[in-house]
Short mmCIF file of C-alpha atoms in Angstrom, two decimals:
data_model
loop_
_atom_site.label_atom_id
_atom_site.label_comp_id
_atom_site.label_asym_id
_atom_site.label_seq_id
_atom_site.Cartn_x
_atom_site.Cartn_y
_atom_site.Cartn_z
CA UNK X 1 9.36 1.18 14.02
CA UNK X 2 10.47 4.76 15.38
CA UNK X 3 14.23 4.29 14.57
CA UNK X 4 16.73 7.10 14.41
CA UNK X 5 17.92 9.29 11.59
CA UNK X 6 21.22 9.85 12.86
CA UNK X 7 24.51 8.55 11.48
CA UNK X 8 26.55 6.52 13.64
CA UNK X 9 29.13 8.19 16.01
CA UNK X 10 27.24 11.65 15.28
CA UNK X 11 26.71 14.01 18.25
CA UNK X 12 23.06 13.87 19.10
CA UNK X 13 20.62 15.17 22.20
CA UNK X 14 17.85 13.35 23.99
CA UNK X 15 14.19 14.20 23.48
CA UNK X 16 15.03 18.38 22.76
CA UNK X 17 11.52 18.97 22.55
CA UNK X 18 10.86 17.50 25.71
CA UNK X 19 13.49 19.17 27.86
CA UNK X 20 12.49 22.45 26.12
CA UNK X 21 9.12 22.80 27.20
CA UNK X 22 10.04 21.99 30.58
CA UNK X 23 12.78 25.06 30.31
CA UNK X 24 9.95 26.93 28.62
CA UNK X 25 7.00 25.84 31.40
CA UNK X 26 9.64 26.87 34.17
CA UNK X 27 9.13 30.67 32.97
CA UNK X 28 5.75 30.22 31.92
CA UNK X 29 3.15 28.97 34.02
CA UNK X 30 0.17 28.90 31.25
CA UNK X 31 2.15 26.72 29.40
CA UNK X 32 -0.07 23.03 29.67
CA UNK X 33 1.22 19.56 27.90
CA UNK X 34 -1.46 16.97 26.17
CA UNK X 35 -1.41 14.11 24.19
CA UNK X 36 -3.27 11.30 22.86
CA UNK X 37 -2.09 7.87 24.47
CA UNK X 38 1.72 8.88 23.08
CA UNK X 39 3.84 10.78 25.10
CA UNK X 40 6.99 8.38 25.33
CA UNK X 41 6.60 8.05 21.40
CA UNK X 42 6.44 12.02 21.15
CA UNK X 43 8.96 12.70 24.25
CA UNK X 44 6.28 14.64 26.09
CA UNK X 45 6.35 12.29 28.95
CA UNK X 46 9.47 14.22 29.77
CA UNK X 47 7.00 17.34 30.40
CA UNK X 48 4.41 14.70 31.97
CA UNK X 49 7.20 14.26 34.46
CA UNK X 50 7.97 17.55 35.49
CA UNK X 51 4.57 19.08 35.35
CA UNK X 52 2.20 16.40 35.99
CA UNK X 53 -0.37 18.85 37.30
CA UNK X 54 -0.46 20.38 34.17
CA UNK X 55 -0.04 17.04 31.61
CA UNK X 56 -3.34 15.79 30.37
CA UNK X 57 -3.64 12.18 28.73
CA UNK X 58 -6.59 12.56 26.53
CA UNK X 59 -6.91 8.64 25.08
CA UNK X 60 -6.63 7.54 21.83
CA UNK X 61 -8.93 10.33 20.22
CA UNK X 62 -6.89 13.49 18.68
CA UNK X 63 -10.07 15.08 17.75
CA UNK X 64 -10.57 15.42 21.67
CA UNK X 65 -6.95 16.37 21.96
CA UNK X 66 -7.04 19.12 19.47
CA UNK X 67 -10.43 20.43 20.87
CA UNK X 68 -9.55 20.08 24.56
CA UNK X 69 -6.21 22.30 23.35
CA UNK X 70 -8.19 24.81 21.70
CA UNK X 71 -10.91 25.21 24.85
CA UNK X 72 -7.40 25.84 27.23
CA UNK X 73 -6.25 28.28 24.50
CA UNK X 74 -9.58 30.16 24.85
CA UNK X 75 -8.95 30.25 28.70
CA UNK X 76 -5.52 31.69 28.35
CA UNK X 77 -3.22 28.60 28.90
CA UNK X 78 -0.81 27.68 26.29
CA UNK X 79 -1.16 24.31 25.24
CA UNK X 80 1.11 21.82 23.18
CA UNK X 81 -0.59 19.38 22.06
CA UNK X 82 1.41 15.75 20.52
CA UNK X 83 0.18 12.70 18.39
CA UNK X 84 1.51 10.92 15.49
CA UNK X 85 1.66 13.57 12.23
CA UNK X 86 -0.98 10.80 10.34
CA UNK X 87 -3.18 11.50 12.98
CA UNK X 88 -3.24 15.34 13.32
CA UNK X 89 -2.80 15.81 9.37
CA UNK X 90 -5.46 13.45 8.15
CA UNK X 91 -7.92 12.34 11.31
CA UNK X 92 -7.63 15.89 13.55
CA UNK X 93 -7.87 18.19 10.46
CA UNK X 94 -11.20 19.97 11.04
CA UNK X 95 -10.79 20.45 14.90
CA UNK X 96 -7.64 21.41 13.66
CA UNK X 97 -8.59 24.45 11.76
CA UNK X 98 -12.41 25.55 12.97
CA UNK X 99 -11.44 24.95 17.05
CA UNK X 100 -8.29 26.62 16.47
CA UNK X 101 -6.97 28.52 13.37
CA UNK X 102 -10.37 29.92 12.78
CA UNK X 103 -10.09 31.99 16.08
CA UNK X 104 -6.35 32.10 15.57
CA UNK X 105 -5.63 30.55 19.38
CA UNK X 106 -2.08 29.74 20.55
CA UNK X 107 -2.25 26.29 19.97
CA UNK X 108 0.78 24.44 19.12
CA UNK X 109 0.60 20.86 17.41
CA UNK X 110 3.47 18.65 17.52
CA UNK X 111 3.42 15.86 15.10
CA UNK X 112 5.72 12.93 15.52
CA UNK X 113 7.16 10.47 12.54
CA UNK X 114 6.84 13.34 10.06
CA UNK X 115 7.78 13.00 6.42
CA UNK X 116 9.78 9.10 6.11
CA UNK X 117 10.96 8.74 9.24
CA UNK X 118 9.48 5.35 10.67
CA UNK X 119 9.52 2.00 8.60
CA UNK X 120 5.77 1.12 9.37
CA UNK X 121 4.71 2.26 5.78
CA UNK X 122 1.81 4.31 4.90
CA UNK X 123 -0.68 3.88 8.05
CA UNK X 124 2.06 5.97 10.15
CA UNK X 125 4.22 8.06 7.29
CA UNK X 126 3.22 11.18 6.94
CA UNK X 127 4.84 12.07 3.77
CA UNK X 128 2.06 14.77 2.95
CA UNK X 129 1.25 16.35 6.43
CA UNK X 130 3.04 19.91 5.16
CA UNK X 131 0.64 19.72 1.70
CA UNK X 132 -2.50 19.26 4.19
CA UNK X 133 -1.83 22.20 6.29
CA UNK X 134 -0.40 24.97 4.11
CA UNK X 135 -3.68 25.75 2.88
CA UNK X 136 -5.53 26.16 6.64
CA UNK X 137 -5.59 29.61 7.36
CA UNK X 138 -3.06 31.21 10.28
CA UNK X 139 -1.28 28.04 10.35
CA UNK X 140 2.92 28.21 11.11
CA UNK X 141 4.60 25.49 9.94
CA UNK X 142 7.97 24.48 11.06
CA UNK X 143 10.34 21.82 9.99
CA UNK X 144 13.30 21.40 12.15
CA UNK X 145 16.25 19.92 11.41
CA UNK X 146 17.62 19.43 14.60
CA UNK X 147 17.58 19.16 18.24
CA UNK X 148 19.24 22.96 17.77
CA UNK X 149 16.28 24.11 15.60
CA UNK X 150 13.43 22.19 18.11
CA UNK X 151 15.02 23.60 21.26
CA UNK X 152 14.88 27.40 20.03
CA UNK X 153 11.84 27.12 18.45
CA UNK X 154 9.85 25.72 21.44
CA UNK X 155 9.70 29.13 23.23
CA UNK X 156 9.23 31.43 20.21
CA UNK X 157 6.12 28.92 19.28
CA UNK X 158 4.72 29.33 22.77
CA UNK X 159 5.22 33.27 22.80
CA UNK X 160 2.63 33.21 19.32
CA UNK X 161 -0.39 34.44 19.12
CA UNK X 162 -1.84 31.72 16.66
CA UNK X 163 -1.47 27.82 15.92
CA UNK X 164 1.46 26.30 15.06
CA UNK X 165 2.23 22.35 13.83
CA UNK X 166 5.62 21.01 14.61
CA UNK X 167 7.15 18.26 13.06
CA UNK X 168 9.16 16.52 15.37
CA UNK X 169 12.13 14.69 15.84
CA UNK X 170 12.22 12.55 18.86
CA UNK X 171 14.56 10.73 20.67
CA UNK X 172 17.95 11.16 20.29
CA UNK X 173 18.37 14.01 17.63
CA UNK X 174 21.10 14.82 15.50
CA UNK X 175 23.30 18.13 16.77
CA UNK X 176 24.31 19.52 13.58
CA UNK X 177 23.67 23.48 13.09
CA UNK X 178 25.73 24.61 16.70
CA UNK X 179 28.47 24.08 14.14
CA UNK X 180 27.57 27.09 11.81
CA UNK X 181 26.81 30.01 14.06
CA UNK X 182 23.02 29.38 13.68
CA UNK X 183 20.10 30.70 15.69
CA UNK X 184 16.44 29.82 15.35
CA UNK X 185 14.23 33.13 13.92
CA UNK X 186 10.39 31.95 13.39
CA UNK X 187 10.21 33.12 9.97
CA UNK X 188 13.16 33.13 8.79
CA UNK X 189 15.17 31.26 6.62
CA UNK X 190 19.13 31.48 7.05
CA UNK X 191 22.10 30.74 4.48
CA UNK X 192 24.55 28.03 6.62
CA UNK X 193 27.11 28.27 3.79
CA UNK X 194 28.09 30.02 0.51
CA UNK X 195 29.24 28.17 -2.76
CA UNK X 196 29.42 28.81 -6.25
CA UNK X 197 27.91 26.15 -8.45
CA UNK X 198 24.49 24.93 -6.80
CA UNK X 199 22.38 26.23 -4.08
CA UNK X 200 20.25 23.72 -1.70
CA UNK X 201 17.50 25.25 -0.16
CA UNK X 202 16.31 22.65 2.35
CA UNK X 203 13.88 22.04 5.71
CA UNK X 204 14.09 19.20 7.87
CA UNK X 205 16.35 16.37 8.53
CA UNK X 206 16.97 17.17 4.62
CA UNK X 207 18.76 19.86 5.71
CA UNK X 208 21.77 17.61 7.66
CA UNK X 209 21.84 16.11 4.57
CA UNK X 210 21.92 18.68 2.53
CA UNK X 211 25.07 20.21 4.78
CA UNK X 212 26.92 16.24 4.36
CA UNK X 213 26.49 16.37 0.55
CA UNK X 214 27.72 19.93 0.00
CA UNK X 215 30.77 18.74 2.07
CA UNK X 216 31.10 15.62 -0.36
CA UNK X 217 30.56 16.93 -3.46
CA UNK X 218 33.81 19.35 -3.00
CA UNK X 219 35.49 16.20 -3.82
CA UNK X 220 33.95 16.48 -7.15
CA UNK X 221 34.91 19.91 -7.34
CA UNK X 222 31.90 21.45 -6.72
CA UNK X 223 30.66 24.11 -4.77
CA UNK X 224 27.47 23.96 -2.92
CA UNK X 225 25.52 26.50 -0.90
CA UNK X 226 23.11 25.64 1.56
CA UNK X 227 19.90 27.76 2.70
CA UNK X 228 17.33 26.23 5.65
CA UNK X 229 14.35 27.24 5.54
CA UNK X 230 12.71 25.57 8.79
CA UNK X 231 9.61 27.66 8.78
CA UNK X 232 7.72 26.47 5.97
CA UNK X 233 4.81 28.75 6.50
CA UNK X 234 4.68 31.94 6.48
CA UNK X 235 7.71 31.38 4.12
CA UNK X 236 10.60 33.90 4.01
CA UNK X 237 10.85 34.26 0.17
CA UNK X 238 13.24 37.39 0.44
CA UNK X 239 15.99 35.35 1.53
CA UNK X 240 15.21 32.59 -0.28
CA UNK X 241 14.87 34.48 -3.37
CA UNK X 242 17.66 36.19 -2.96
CA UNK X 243 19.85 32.65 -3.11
CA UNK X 244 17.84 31.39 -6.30
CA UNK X 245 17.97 34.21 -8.74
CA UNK X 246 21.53 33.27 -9.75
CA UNK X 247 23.29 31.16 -12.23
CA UNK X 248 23.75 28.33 -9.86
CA UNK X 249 21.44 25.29 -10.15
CA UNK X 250 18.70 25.23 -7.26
CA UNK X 251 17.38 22.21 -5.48
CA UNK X 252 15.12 21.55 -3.05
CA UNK X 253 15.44 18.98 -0.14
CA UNK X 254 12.74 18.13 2.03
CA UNK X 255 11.45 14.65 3.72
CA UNK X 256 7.99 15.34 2.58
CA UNK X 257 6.22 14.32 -1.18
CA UNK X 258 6.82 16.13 -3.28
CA UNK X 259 3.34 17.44 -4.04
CA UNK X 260 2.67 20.31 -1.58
CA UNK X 261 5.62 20.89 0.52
CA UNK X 262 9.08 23.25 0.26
CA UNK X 263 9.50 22.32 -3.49
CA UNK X 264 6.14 24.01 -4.71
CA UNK X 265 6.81 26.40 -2.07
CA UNK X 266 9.72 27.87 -3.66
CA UNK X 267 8.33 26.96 -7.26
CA UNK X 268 5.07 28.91 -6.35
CA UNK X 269 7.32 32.00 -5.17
CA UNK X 270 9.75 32.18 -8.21
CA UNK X 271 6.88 32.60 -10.47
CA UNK X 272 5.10 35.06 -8.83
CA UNK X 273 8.82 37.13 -8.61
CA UNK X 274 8.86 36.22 -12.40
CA UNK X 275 12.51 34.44 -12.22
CA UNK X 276 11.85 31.96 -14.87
CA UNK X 277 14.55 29.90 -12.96
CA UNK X 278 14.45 26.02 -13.16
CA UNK X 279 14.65 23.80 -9.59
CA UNK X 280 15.17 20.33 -9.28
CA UNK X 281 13.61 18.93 -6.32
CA UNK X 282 15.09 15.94 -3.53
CA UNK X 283 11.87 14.64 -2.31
CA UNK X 284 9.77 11.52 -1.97
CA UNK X 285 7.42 10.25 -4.72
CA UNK X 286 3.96 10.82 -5.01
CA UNK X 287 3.05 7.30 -3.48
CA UNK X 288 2.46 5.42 -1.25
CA UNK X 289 5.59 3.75 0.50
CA UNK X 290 7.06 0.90 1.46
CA UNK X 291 7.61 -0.52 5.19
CA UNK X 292 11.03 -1.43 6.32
CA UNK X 293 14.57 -0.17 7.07
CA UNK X 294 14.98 3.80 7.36
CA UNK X 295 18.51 3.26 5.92
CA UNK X 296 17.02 1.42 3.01
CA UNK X 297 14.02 3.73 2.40
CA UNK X 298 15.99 6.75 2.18
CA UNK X 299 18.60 5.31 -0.33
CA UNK X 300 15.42 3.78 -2.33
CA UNK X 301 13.31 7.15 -2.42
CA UNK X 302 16.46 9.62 -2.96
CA UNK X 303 17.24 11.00 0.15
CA UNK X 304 20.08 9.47 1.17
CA UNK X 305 23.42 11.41 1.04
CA UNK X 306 24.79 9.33 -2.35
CA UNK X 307 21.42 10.24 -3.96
CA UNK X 308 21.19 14.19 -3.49
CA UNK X 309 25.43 13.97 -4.81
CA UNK X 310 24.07 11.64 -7.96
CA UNK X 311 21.40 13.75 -8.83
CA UNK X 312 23.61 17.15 -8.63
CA UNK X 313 26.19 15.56 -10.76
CA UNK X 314 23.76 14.27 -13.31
CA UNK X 315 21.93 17.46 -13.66
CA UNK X 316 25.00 19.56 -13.88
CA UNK X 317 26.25 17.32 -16.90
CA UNK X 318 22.83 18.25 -18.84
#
């Protein structure tokens, strides 16, 4: 069940990730595509298309993938390398990090139904993929939120020196940050709006929502900033920082549990500047969940647009 994120009427563009490695493979010729018996569910067929001299179908076996990647890395190609997140998070791990991130090769992962974003329930969600890799060693991690996001970052992951994971958004994907004067940085986190009362600091498809609900809740008369943070690791705590030491209340949005992922992230970083600031965190439970509807299962695990406004309103009333 691979359904779509976006709202209905909302400007969107086909498989970005796709049609950016085939803009990036047109200036770089070391640039190779794999994948493990999914590249229509990952969009890389649009690469296998173009390039199919330099496309590789390795089967249904992502330890292969991952160590076939690595081996091309070591050669000099650039490889990007797709499955499912489940299976380069939990059943790729070690190839993962001793094939690549221990030598620190330019392999780039690019993991497919991250966070809740299929209806298939736990064999395919991969609500905990970011709390997996932020401890591996030379690991980037990027969350985009949009086909904006996927299409800059392509290039600037293939121009690395070490591994990256990508969590992808495939299909047709939400357009939303053209509309804020917004550029990809790998690194770098960037504020989209100001606002007085509450600061989001978000990664992801959160972040979309994130943008919706600040819009919304000036109906209520509040005023919302919003900070992306799309690289999750190495984390750009400056900026971030820089948003959260305030009066305003702080919460964190991300499609990810939230054990692990951008909530700790941020948690883990206000300590160690000794802020003693409080941060509520949109994320999903620390469960195992349920198959069905996207719709359904983002309004039942709080990260639908009425949740984030109901939980700013309730904690400002504390």
């Amino acid at each position: 069940m691979i359904a779509s994120f976006a709202d209905p009427g909302q400007k969107t563009a086909p498989a970005p990730f796709g049609h950016a490695l085939v803009k990036a493979a047109q200036e770089n010729e070391k640039i190779v595509g794999l994948t493990a018996d999914l590249g229509k569910y990952t969009d890389m067929h649009i690469f296998a298309q173009a390039y199919p001299e330099r496309f590789f179908q390795m089967g249904m076996a992502e330890q292969l993938l991952f160590g076939a990647a690595a081996g091309m890395a070591q050669t000099g190609l650039v490889p990007f390398a797709s499955t499912y997140s489940v299976f380069a998070a939990r059943r790729a791990y070690d190839f993962l990090c001793l094939d690549a991130a221990e030598p620190n090769l330019n392999v780039n992962i690019v993991g497919g139904l991250p966070g809740l974003t299929t209806g298939y329930g736990p064999s395919h969600q991969a609500t905990e993929d970011m709390a997996i890799f932020r401890g591996m060693p030379n690991l980037t991690i990027v969350d985009p939120c949009d086909s904006v996001d996927i299409e800059q970052a392509v290039p600037q992951l293939a121009a690395g020196e070490g591994p990256t994971y990508l969590r992808l958004l495939r299909g047709n994907v939400p357009t939303v940050l053209d509309e804020y004067g917004y550029t990809f940085e790998l690194g770098k986190a960037k504020v989209l709006r100001g606002g007085a009362d509450v600061v989001f600091v978000s990664s992801g498809l959160m972040t979309m929502r994130a943008l919706q609900a600040a819009k919304d809740l000036a109906a209520h008369n509040v005023d919302v900033a919003v900070v992306h943070t799309p690289t999750i690791k190495p984390f750009d705590a400056e900026t971030v920082l820089a948003e959260v030491n305030t009066d305003r209340l702080v919460v964190t949005l991300e499609n990810h549990t939230v054990i692990g992922g951008l909530f700790e992230t941020v948690a883990a970083e206000v300590v160690k500047a000794g802020l003693g600031k409080r941060i509520v965190p949109v994320a999903l439970p620390d469960e195992f969940l349920h198959a069905g509807a996207l719709p359904t299962l983002h309004e039942r695990y709080g990260l639908s647009v009425d949740r984030i406004i109901a939980t700013v309103l309730r904690e400002l009333e504390v």
